[in-house]
Coordinates of C-alpha atoms in Angstrom, one line a residue:
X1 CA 73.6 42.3 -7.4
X2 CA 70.0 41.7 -6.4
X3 CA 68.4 37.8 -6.3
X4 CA 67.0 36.3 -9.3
X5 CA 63.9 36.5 -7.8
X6 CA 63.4 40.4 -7.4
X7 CA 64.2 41.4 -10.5
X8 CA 61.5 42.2 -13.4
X9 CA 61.4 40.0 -16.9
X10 CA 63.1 41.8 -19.7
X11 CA 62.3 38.6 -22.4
X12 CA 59.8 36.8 -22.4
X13 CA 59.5 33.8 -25.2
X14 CA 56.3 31.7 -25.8
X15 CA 55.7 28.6 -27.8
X16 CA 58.6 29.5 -29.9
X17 CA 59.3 27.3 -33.0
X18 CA 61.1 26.9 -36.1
X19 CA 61.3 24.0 -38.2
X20 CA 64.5 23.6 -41.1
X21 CA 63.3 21.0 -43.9
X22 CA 60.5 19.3 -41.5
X23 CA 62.8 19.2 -38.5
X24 CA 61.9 21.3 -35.2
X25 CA 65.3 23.0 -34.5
X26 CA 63.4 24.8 -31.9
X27 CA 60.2 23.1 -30.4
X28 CA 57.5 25.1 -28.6
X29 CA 60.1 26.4 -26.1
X30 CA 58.7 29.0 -23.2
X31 CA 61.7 31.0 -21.7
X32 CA 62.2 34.4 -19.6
X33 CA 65.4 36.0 -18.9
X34 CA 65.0 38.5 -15.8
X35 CA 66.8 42.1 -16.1
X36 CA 70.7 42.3 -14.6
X37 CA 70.8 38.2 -14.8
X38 CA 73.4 36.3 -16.5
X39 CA 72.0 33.2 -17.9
X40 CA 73.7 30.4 -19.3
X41 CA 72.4 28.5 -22.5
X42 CA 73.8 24.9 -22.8
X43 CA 73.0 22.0 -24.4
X44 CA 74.8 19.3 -27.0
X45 CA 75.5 20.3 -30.7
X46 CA 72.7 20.1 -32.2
X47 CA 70.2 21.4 -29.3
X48 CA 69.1 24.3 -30.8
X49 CA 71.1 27.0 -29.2
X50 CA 72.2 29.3 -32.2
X51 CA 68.8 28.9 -33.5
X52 CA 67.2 30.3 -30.7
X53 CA 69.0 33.3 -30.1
X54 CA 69.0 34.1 -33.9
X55 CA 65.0 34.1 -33.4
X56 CA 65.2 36.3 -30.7
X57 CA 67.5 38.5 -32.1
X58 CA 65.6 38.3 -35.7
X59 CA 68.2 36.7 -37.8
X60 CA 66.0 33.7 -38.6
X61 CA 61.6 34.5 -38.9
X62 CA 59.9 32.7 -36.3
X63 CA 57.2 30.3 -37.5
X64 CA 54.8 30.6 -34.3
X65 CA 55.3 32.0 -31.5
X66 CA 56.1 35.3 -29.7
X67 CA 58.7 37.2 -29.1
X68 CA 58.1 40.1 -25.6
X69 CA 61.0 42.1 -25.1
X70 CA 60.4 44.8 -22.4
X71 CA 57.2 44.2 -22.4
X72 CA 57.1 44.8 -26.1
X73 CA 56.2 42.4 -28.9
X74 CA 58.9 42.2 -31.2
X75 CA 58.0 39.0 -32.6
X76 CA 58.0 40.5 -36.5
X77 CA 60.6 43.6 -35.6
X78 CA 63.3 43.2 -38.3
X79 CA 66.6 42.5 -37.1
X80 CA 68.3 46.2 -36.7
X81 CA 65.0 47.5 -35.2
X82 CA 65.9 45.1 -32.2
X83 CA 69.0 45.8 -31.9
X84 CA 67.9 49.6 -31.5
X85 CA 65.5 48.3 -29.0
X86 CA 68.7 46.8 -27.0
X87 CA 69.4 43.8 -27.9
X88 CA 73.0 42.7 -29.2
X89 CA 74.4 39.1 -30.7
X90 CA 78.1 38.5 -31.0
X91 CA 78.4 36.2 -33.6
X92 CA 80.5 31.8 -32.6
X93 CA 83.0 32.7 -35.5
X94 CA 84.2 36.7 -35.0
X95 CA 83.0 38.8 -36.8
X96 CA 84.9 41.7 -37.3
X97 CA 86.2 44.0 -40.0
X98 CA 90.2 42.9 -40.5
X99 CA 91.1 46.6 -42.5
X100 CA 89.7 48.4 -39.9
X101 CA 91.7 49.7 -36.4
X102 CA 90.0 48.5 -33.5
X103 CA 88.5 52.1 -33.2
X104 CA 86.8 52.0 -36.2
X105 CA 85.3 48.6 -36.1
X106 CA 83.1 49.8 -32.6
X107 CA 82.4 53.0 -34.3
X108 CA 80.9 52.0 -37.4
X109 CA 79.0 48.6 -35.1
X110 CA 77.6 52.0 -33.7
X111 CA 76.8 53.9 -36.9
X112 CA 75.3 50.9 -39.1
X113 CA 72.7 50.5 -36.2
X114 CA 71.8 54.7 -35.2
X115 CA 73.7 54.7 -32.9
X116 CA 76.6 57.7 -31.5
X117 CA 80.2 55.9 -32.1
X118 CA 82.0 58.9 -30.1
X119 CA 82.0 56.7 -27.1
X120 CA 84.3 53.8 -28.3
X121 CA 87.4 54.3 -26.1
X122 CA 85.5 53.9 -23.3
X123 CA 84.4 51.0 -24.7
X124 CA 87.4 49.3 -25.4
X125 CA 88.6 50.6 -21.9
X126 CA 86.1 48.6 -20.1
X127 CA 87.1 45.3 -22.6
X128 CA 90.7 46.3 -21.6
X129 CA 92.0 47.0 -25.4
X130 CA 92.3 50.8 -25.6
X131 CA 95.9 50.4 -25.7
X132 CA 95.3 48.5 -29.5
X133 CA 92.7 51.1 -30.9
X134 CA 94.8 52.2 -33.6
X135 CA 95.7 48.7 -34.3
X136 CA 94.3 46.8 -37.9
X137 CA 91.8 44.4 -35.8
X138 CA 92.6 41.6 -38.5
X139 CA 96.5 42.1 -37.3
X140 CA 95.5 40.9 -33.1
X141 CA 95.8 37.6 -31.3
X142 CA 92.5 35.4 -31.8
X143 CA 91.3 36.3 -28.0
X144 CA 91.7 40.2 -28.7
X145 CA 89.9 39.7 -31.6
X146 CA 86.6 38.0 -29.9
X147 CA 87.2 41.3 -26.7
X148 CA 87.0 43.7 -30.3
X149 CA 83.5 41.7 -31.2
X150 CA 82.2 42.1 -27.5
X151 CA 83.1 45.8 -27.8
X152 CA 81.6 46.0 -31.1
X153 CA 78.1 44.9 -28.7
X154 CA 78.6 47.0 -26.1
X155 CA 79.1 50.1 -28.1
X156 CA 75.5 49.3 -29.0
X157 CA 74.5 50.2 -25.8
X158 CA 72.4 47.3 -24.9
X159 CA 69.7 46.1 -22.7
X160 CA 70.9 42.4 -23.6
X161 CA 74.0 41.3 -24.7
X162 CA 73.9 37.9 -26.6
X163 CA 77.3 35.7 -26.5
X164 CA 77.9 32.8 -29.0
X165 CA 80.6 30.8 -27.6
X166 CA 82.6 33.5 -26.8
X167 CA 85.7 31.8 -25.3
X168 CA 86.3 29.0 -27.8
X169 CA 89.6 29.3 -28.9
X170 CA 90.7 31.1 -25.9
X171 CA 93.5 30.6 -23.0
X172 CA 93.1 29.7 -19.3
X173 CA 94.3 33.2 -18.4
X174 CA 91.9 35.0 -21.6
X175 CA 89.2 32.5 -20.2
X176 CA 89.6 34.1 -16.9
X177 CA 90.0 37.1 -18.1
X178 CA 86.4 37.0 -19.6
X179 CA 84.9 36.0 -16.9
X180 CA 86.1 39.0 -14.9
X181 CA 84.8 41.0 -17.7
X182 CA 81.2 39.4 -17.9
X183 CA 81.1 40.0 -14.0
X184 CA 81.4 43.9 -14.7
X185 CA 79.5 44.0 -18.2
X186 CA 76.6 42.2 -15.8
X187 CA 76.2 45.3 -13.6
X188 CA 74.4 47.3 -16.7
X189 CA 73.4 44.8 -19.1
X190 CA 71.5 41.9 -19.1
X191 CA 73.5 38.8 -20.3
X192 CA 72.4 35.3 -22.4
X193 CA 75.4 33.2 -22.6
X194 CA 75.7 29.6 -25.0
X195 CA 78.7 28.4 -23.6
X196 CA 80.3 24.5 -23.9
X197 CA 83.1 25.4 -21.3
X198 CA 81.3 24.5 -17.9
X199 CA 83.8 26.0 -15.6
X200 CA 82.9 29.3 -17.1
X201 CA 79.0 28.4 -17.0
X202 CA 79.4 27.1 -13.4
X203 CA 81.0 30.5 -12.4
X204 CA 79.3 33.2 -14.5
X205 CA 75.4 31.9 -14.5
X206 CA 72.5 32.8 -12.0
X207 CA 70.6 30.5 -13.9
X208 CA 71.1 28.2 -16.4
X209 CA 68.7 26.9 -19.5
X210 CA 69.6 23.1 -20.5
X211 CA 68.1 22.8 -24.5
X212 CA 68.3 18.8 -26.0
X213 CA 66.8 18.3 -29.2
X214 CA 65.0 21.8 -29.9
X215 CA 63.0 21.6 -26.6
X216 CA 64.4 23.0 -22.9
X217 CA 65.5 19.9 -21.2
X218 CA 65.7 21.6 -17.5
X219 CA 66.4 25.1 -15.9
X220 CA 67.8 26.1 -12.4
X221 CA 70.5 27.2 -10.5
X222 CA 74.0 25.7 -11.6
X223 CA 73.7 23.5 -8.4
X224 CA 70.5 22.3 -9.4
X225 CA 71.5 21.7 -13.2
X226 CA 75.0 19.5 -12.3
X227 CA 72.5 17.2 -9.8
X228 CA 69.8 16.7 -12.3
X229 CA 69.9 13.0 -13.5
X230 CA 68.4 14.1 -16.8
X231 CA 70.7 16.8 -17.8
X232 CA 73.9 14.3 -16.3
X233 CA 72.9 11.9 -18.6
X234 CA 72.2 14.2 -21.6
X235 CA 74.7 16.8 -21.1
X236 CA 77.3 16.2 -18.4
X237 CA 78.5 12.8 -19.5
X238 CA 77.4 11.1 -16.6

């Protein structure tokens, strides 16, 4: 994969805000996510995380600010015109449709949004479930359930794929799993992780955004973050 560095801007967020009843969940925050990176979002509950990503994505209006995805300004796009454009959110609590096979539930994530659903067994290939695609999706395990969600993004085809605490809930060996599968997801799509479980931040993120109280704390590589005083005492525990 190339460095950081080289590769060209696919997001790019200034002053972004958004106040809830006078609060600033999300504080003037500048932010650009390079194409083929994996970045980390972390921070305390609380930080702003969710709120973030649901402005870039369009599930919450921004207030003031703007929004450049691909060089595009999609500050006012609504939310399934931006996921056309190649961006897709998986959702902290799953998401998915429990009467519908595992098939069905990336085919019609494809359909609702324009987009073909013939490819989803290759999709659940590459997420390692095309053995369950005929199964009811509300009938697997917890961690298959989250993979079906992740599929559900993929089949979208997108430029960026957003993750919402994807392995809470999950075992050591699906935690592992995962990031195996991030590792390979990366090589085509663009990836914006909120994560609490360091050990898969430490090992999945180029770079890594540190939010505290609506407002980006620090940002660096994940050596830089675990030696910053700032984000020790904020985040870390230290």
């Amino acid at each position: 994969m190339a460095p950081v560095a080289a590769m060209t801007a696919l997001l790019d967020v200034r002053n972004l805000t958004r106040s809830f009843g006078g609060i600033k969940a999300v504080d003037s925050v500048n932010f650009t996510l390079q194409q083929g990176e994996i970045r980390a979002l972390i921070g305390p509950n609380g930080a702003g995380k969710t709120t973030f990503v649901s402005l870039i994505c369009g599930r919450v209006p921004v207030e003031q600010g703007t929004i450049l995805f691909n060089g595009k300004d999609i500050t006012r796009l609504p939310a399934h015109k931006r996921v056309r454009a190649g961006i897709a959110y998986t959702f902290q609590i799953t998401s998915i449709f429990a009467n519908l096979t595992v098939r069905e539930n990336v085919e019609l994530a494809g359909m609702r949004e324009g987009h073909d659903g013939s490819a989803a067994l290759a999709v659940l290939k590459q997420v390692g479930l095309d053995h369950l695609a005929e199964q009811k999706a509300g009938d697997l395990a917890y961690g298959h359930q989250r993979l079906v969600e992740i599929a559900m993004g993929l089949g979208l085809h997108p430029r960026l794929l957003i993750l919402d605490e994807p392995t809470q809930g999950l075992s050591e060996e699906e935690v592992a799993a995962f990031i195996a599968l991030i590792r390979e997801i990366a090589r085509n799509t663009t990836v914006l992780l909120i994560e609490h479980n360091m050990h898969v931040v430490m090992e999945l993120a180029q770079r890594i955004t540190v939010m505290q109280q609506g407002r980006i704390l620090a940002e660096g590589t994940p050596e830089e973050i675990r030696n910053d005083a700032d984000v020790q005492r904020a985040y870390l525990g230290a």
